[in-house]
Amino acid sequence: DVLSKMVVQVKKMSTMINGFLNVSRLESGKIYLDKQQFDFNKLLNEIIEETRFTIKSHALQFEQWQNDTLIINADKDKIGSVISNLISNAIKYSPKGNLITIETNIHDHSLKLSVKDEGMGIDKHDLKRLFDRYYRVQTSEMQHISGFGIGLYLSAEIIERHQGKIWADSEIGKGSTFYFTLPLEA
């Protein structure tokens, strides 16, 4: 039990350090996309299973568009970090025991992923700035939640560099849903 908690803490620190390094690379124009074909469904299932193994405080529900393989051409590691960031944010900003729903579907030659939580929600005026560098929502509930405001910024940059889109919908007290799309090759 202690070892698994240590692993979680080391992973958090690594994520933070990598986030700052990626911001630095992004600002200097040196972020590199290593695009390759891979099975998106397999990657997503691996991330969900890893999260279930390390986080016991929330239930994760996965609603997959199809059970077959879904091959996309993208940077697997960077897309994986976006998915992990959205799931970890959903966990971080919602009460223990709540459900996190991850859903995929295909629409207009694009893959669409959503991560929905039953958390505190985000005010409409904050939604516009969520993906800005170093932006953090300032509420009394947020004072005790750690973060630097770089995860969503990096996620947005990664998705946009893949010619995708990222956005969020939310209602105070009812939770948030974060989405991204990635183009599918014709």
PDB file of C-alpha atoms in Angstrom:
ATOM      1  CA  ASP A   1       0.000   0.000   0.000  1.00  0.00           C
ATOM      2  CA  VAL A   2       2.811   2.403   0.881  1.00  0.00           C
ATOM      3  CA  LEU A   3       4.660   1.482  -2.292  1.00  0.00           C
ATOM      4  CA  SER A   4       1.626   2.175  -4.473  1.00  0.00           C
ATOM      5  CA  LYS A   5       1.184   5.582  -2.791  1.00  0.00           C
ATOM      6  CA  MET A   6       4.839   6.355  -3.456  1.00  0.00           C
ATOM      7  CA  VAL A   7       4.417   5.413  -7.106  1.00  0.00           C
ATOM      8  CA  VAL A   8       1.451   7.786  -7.389  1.00  0.00           C
ATOM      9  CA  GLN A   9       3.479  10.635  -5.838  1.00  0.00           C
ATOM     10  CA  VAL A  10       6.479   9.980  -8.107  1.00  0.00           C
ATOM     11  CA  LYS A  11       4.137   9.977 -11.105  1.00  0.00           C
ATOM     12  CA  LYS A  12       2.661  13.326  -9.998  1.00  0.00           C
ATOM     13  CA  MET A  13       6.120  14.857  -9.643  1.00  0.00           C
ATOM     14  CA  SER A  14       7.234  13.488 -13.023  1.00  0.00           C
ATOM     15  CA  THR A  15       4.099  14.867 -14.640  1.00  0.00           C
ATOM     16  CA  MET A  16       4.737  18.298 -13.122  1.00  0.00           C
ATOM     17  CA  ILE A  17       8.386  18.376 -14.230  1.00  0.00           C
ATOM     18  CA  ASN A  18       7.535  17.132 -17.716  1.00  0.00           C
ATOM     19  CA  GLY A  19       4.801  19.743 -17.930  1.00  0.00           C
ATOM     20  CA  PHE A  20       7.227  22.578 -17.234  1.00  0.00           C
ATOM     21  CA  LEU A  21       9.741  21.110 -19.696  1.00  0.00           C
ATOM     22  CA  ASN A  22       7.046  20.839 -22.356  1.00  0.00           C
ATOM     23  CA  VAL A  23       5.977  24.466 -21.807  1.00  0.00           C
ATOM     24  CA  SER A  24       9.601  25.481 -22.285  1.00  0.00           C
ATOM     25  CA  ARG A  25       9.883  23.425 -25.485  1.00  0.00           C
ATOM     26  CA  LEU A  26       6.573  24.783 -26.747  1.00  0.00           C
ATOM     27  CA  GLU A  27       7.628  28.381 -26.161  1.00  0.00           C
ATOM     28  CA  SER A  28      10.898  27.817 -27.991  1.00  0.00           C
ATOM     29  CA  GLY A  29       9.128  26.091 -30.890  1.00  0.00           C
ATOM     30  CA  LYS A  30      10.864  22.787 -30.184  1.00  0.00           C
ATOM     31  CA  ILE A  31       7.909  20.565 -29.340  1.00  0.00           C
ATOM     32  CA  TYR A  32       8.047  17.640 -31.712  1.00  0.00           C
ATOM     33  CA  LEU A  33       5.201  15.371 -32.790  1.00  0.00           C
ATOM     34  CA  ASP A  34       6.239  11.785 -33.476  1.00  0.00           C
ATOM     35  CA  LYS A  35       3.190  10.770 -35.496  1.00  0.00           C
ATOM     36  CA  GLN A  36       2.629   7.097 -36.108  1.00  0.00           C
ATOM     37  CA  GLN A  37      -0.322   4.813 -36.645  1.00  0.00           C
ATOM     38  CA  PHE A  38      -1.653   3.175 -33.499  1.00  0.00           C
ATOM     39  CA  ASP A  39      -4.857   1.752 -32.063  1.00  0.00           C
ATOM     40  CA  PHE A  40      -6.552   4.568 -30.139  1.00  0.00           C
ATOM     41  CA  ASN A  41      -8.943   2.159 -28.379  1.00  0.00           C
ATOM     42  CA  LYS A  42      -6.029   0.081 -27.079  1.00  0.00           C
ATOM     43  CA  LEU A  43      -4.251   3.194 -25.755  1.00  0.00           C
ATOM     44  CA  LEU A  44      -7.428   4.455 -24.086  1.00  0.00           C
ATOM     45  CA  ASN A  45      -8.139   1.073 -22.470  1.00  0.00           C
ATOM     46  CA  GLU A  46      -4.571   0.933 -21.111  1.00  0.00           C
ATOM     47  CA  ILE A  47      -4.877   4.412 -19.579  1.00  0.00           C
ATOM     48  CA  ILE A  48      -8.252   3.602 -18.011  1.00  0.00           C
ATOM     49  CA  GLU A  49      -6.980   0.316 -16.546  1.00  0.00           C
ATOM     50  CA  GLU A  50      -3.860   2.008 -15.174  1.00  0.00           C
ATOM     51  CA  THR A  51      -6.022   4.709 -13.604  1.00  0.00           C
ATOM     52  CA  ARG A  52      -8.361   2.126 -12.067  1.00  0.00           C
ATOM     53  CA  PHE A  53      -5.330   0.371 -10.598  1.00  0.00           C
ATOM     54  CA  THR A  54      -3.846   3.482  -9.011  1.00  0.00           C
ATOM     55  CA  ILE A  55      -6.993   5.476  -8.121  1.00  0.00           C
ATOM     56  CA  LYS A  56      -9.640   3.792  -5.998  1.00  0.00           C
ATOM     57  CA  SER A  57     -11.547   6.944  -5.016  1.00  0.00           C
ATOM     58  CA  HIS A  58     -13.722   7.204  -8.144  1.00  0.00           C
ATOM     59  CA  ALA A  59     -15.568   4.869 -10.486  1.00  0.00           C
ATOM     60  CA  LEU A  60     -14.544   5.024 -14.140  1.00  0.00           C
ATOM     61  CA  GLN A  61     -17.074   4.100 -16.796  1.00  0.00           C
ATOM     62  CA  PHE A  62     -15.950   3.688 -20.384  1.00  0.00           C
ATOM     63  CA  GLU A  63     -18.477   3.908 -23.205  1.00  0.00           C
ATOM     64  CA  GLN A  64     -16.603   2.881 -26.321  1.00  0.00           C
ATOM     65  CA  TRP A  65     -17.948   3.752 -29.747  1.00  0.00           C
ATOM     66  CA  GLN A  66     -16.848   0.425 -31.158  1.00  0.00           C
ATOM     67  CA  ASN A  67     -15.051  -2.629 -29.846  1.00  0.00           C
ATOM     68  CA  ASP A  68     -12.881  -2.930 -32.922  1.00  0.00           C
ATOM     69  CA  THR A  69      -9.534  -1.323 -33.417  1.00  0.00           C
ATOM     70  CA  LEU A  70      -9.534   2.366 -34.238  1.00  0.00           C
ATOM     71  CA  ILE A  71      -6.313   3.279 -36.012  1.00  0.00           C
ATOM     72  CA  ILE A  72      -5.275   6.924 -35.948  1.00  0.00           C
ATOM     73  CA  ASN A  73      -2.117   8.725 -37.045  1.00  0.00           C
ATOM     74  CA  ALA A  74      -0.876  10.823 -34.124  1.00  0.00           C
ATOM     75  CA  ASP A  75       1.810  11.136 -31.468  1.00  0.00           C
ATOM     76  CA  LYS A  76       0.784   8.277 -29.181  1.00  0.00           C
ATOM     77  CA  ASP A  77       2.637   9.510 -26.081  1.00  0.00           C
ATOM     78  CA  LYS A  78       1.344  13.067 -26.347  1.00  0.00           C
ATOM     79  CA  ILE A  79      -2.246  11.980 -27.011  1.00  0.00           C
ATOM     80  CA  GLY A  80      -1.903   9.613 -24.049  1.00  0.00           C
ATOM     81  CA  SER A  81      -0.780  12.497 -21.840  1.00  0.00           C
ATOM     82  CA  VAL A  82      -3.828  14.554 -22.914  1.00  0.00           C
ATOM     83  CA  ILE A  83      -6.182  11.684 -22.035  1.00  0.00           C
ATOM     84  CA  SER A  84      -4.426  11.110 -18.701  1.00  0.00           C
ATOM     85  CA  ASN A  85      -4.613  14.829 -17.889  1.00  0.00           C
ATOM     86  CA  LEU A  86      -8.344  15.023 -18.590  1.00  0.00           C
ATOM     87  CA  ILE A  87      -9.080  11.934 -16.496  1.00  0.00           C
ATOM     88  CA  SER A  88      -6.865  13.046 -13.592  1.00  0.00           C
ATOM     89  CA  ASN A  89      -8.490  16.508 -13.637  1.00  0.00           C
ATOM     90  CA  ALA A  90     -11.943  14.912 -13.530  1.00  0.00           C
ATOM     91  CA  ILE A  91     -10.861  12.919 -10.484  1.00  0.00           C
ATOM     92  CA  LYS A  92      -9.156  15.889  -8.837  1.00  0.00           C
ATOM     93  CA  TYR A  93     -12.133  18.240  -9.209  1.00  0.00           C
ATOM     94  CA  SER A  94     -14.944  15.896  -8.188  1.00  0.00           C
ATOM     95  CA  PRO A  95     -15.836  14.399  -4.807  1.00  0.00           C
ATOM     96  CA  LYS A  96     -14.657  10.910  -3.903  1.00  0.00           C
ATOM     97  CA  GLY A  97     -16.976   8.139  -4.974  1.00  0.00           C
ATOM     98  CA  ASN A  98     -18.298  10.011  -7.990  1.00  0.00           C
ATOM     99  CA  LEU A  99     -18.482   8.598 -11.484  1.00  0.00           C
ATOM    100  CA  ILE A 100     -16.110   9.633 -14.273  1.00  0.00           C
ATOM    101  CA  THR A 101     -17.502   8.753 -17.709  1.00  0.00           C
ATOM    102  CA  ILE A 102     -15.169   8.435 -20.694  1.00  0.00           C
ATOM    103  CA  GLU A 103     -16.828   8.165 -24.078  1.00  0.00           C
ATOM    104  CA  THR A 104     -15.642   7.924 -27.663  1.00  0.00           C
ATOM    105  CA  ASN A 105     -17.504   8.260 -30.931  1.00  0.00           C
ATOM    106  CA  ILE A 106     -16.913   9.075 -34.578  1.00  0.00           C
ATOM    107  CA  HIS A 107     -18.496  12.090 -36.248  1.00  0.00           C
ATOM    108  CA  ASP A 108     -17.653  13.892 -39.516  1.00  0.00           C
ATOM    109  CA  HIS A 109     -14.380  11.987 -40.097  1.00  0.00           C
ATOM    110  CA  SER A 110     -13.195  12.826 -36.581  1.00  0.00           C
ATOM    111  CA  LEU A 111     -12.672  10.855 -33.425  1.00  0.00           C
ATOM    112  CA  LYS A 112     -14.353  12.554 -30.465  1.00  0.00           C
ATOM    113  CA  LEU A 113     -13.443  11.774 -26.854  1.00  0.00           C
ATOM    114  CA  SER A 114     -15.255  13.137 -23.814  1.00  0.00           C
ATOM    115  CA  VAL A 115     -14.441  12.928 -20.108  1.00  0.00           C
ATOM    116  CA  LYS A 116     -17.365  13.808 -17.849  1.00  0.00           C
ATOM    117  CA  ASP A 117     -17.275  14.294 -14.082  1.00  0.00           C
ATOM    118  CA  GLU A 118     -19.882  15.024 -11.421  1.00  0.00           C
ATOM    119  CA  GLY A 119     -17.730  17.633  -9.717  1.00  0.00           C
ATOM    120  CA  MET A 120     -17.942  21.234  -8.677  1.00  0.00           C
ATOM    121  CA  GLY A 121     -18.323  22.633 -12.187  1.00  0.00           C
ATOM    122  CA  ILE A 122     -16.834  25.720 -13.785  1.00  0.00           C
ATOM    123  CA  ASP A 123     -18.397  29.149 -14.166  1.00  0.00           C
ATOM    124  CA  LYS A 124     -19.096  30.242 -17.742  1.00  0.00           C
ATOM    125  CA  HIS A 125     -16.663  33.182 -17.597  1.00  0.00           C
ATOM    126  CA  ASP A 126     -13.836  30.800 -16.635  1.00  0.00           C
ATOM    127  CA  LEU A 127     -14.554  28.359 -19.494  1.00  0.00           C
ATOM    128  CA  LYS A 128     -13.108  30.784 -22.057  1.00  0.00           C
ATOM    129  CA  ARG A 129      -9.730  30.899 -20.289  1.00  0.00           C
ATOM    130  CA  LEU A 130      -9.337  27.277 -19.121  1.00  0.00           C
ATOM    131  CA  PHE A 131      -6.805  26.460 -21.822  1.00  0.00           C
ATOM    132  CA  ASP A 132      -4.680  29.592 -21.284  1.00  0.00           C
ATOM    133  CA  ARG A 133      -1.188  29.089 -19.925  1.00  0.00           C
ATOM    134  CA  TYR A 134      -1.021  29.191 -16.106  1.00  0.00           C
ATOM    135  CA  TYR A 135      -4.746  29.973 -15.791  1.00  0.00           C
ATOM    136  CA  ARG A 136      -6.463  28.522 -12.730  1.00  0.00           C
ATOM    137  CA  VAL A 137     -10.052  29.056 -11.668  1.00  0.00           C
ATOM    138  CA  GLN A 138     -10.125  31.076  -8.445  1.00  0.00           C
ATOM    139  CA  THR A 139     -12.825  29.822  -6.082  1.00  0.00           C
ATOM    140  CA  SER A 140     -12.856  28.875  -2.407  1.00  0.00           C
ATOM    141  CA  GLU A 141     -13.058  25.171  -3.370  1.00  0.00           C
ATOM    142  CA  MET A 142      -9.938  25.477  -5.521  1.00  0.00           C
ATOM    143  CA  GLN A 143      -7.678  26.767  -2.732  1.00  0.00           C
ATOM    144  CA  HIS A 144      -6.953  23.238  -1.518  1.00  0.00           C
ATOM    145  CA  ILE A 145      -6.441  21.657  -4.945  1.00  0.00           C
ATOM    146  CA  SER A 146      -2.888  21.682  -6.274  1.00  0.00           C
ATOM    147  CA  GLY A 147      -1.988  22.624  -9.816  1.00  0.00           C
ATOM    148  CA  PHE A 148      -0.016  25.065 -11.930  1.00  0.00           C
ATOM    149  CA  GLY A 149      -2.371  25.770 -14.819  1.00  0.00           C
ATOM    150  CA  ILE A 150      -0.231  24.065 -17.454  1.00  0.00           C
ATOM    151  CA  GLY A 151      -1.980  20.720 -18.007  1.00  0.00           C
ATOM    152  CA  LEU A 152      -4.914  22.034 -20.015  1.00  0.00           C
ATOM    153  CA  TYR A 153      -2.694  24.539 -21.815  1.00  0.00           C
ATOM    154  CA  LEU A 154      -0.356  21.754 -22.982  1.00  0.00           C
ATOM    155  CA  SER A 155      -3.304  19.512 -23.835  1.00  0.00           C
ATOM    156  CA  ALA A 156      -4.803  22.234 -26.015  1.00  0.00           C
ATOM    157  CA  GLU A 157      -1.500  22.813 -27.817  1.00  0.00           C
ATOM    158  CA  ILE A 158      -1.058  19.081 -28.472  1.00  0.00           C
ATOM    159  CA  ILE A 159      -4.596  18.661 -29.807  1.00  0.00           C
ATOM    160  CA  GLU A 160      -4.380  21.804 -31.957  1.00  0.00           C
ATOM    161  CA  ARG A 161      -1.045  20.664 -33.436  1.00  0.00           C
ATOM    162  CA  HIS A 162      -2.845  17.474 -34.479  1.00  0.00           C
ATOM    163  CA  GLN A 163      -5.461  19.668 -36.266  1.00  0.00           C
ATOM    164  CA  GLY A 164      -8.026  18.767 -33.614  1.00  0.00           C
ATOM    165  CA  LYS A 165     -10.184  20.822 -31.281  1.00  0.00           C
ATOM    166  CA  ILE A 166     -10.514  20.841 -27.483  1.00  0.00           C
ATOM    167  CA  TRP A 167     -13.227  22.449 -25.362  1.00  0.00           C
ATOM    168  CA  ALA A 168     -15.300  22.089 -22.195  1.00  0.00           C
ATOM    169  CA  ASP A 169     -18.911  22.404 -21.100  1.00  0.00           C
ATOM    170  CA  SER A 170     -19.795  22.859 -17.466  1.00  0.00           C
ATOM    171  CA  GLU A 171     -22.403  23.901 -14.966  1.00  0.00           C
ATOM    172  CA  ILE A 172     -21.663  24.958 -11.385  1.00  0.00           C
ATOM    173  CA  GLY A 173     -22.549  22.171  -8.976  1.00  0.00           C
ATOM    174  CA  LYS A 174     -23.271  19.661 -11.739  1.00  0.00           C
ATOM    175  CA  GLY A 175     -19.847  18.870 -13.134  1.00  0.00           C
ATOM    176  CA  SER A 176     -17.873  19.341 -16.317  1.00  0.00           C
ATOM    177  CA  THR A 177     -17.312  17.566 -19.591  1.00  0.00           C
ATOM    178  CA  PHE A 178     -14.063  17.992 -21.504  1.00  0.00           C
ATOM    179  CA  TYR A 179     -13.908  17.059 -25.173  1.00  0.00           C
ATOM    180  CA  PHE A 180     -11.354  16.750 -27.904  1.00  0.00           C
ATOM    181  CA  THR A 181     -11.489  15.706 -31.525  1.00  0.00           C
ATOM    182  CA  LEU A 182      -8.794  14.291 -33.756  1.00  0.00           C
ATOM    183  CA  PRO A 183      -9.120  13.982 -37.520  1.00  0.00           C
ATOM    184  CA  LEU A 184      -9.373  10.513 -39.009  1.00  0.00           C
ATOM    185  CA  GLU A 185      -7.570   9.900 -42.253  1.00  0.00           C
ATOM    186  CA  ALA A 186      -9.908   9.558 -45.206  1.00  0.00           C
TER     187      ALA A 186
END
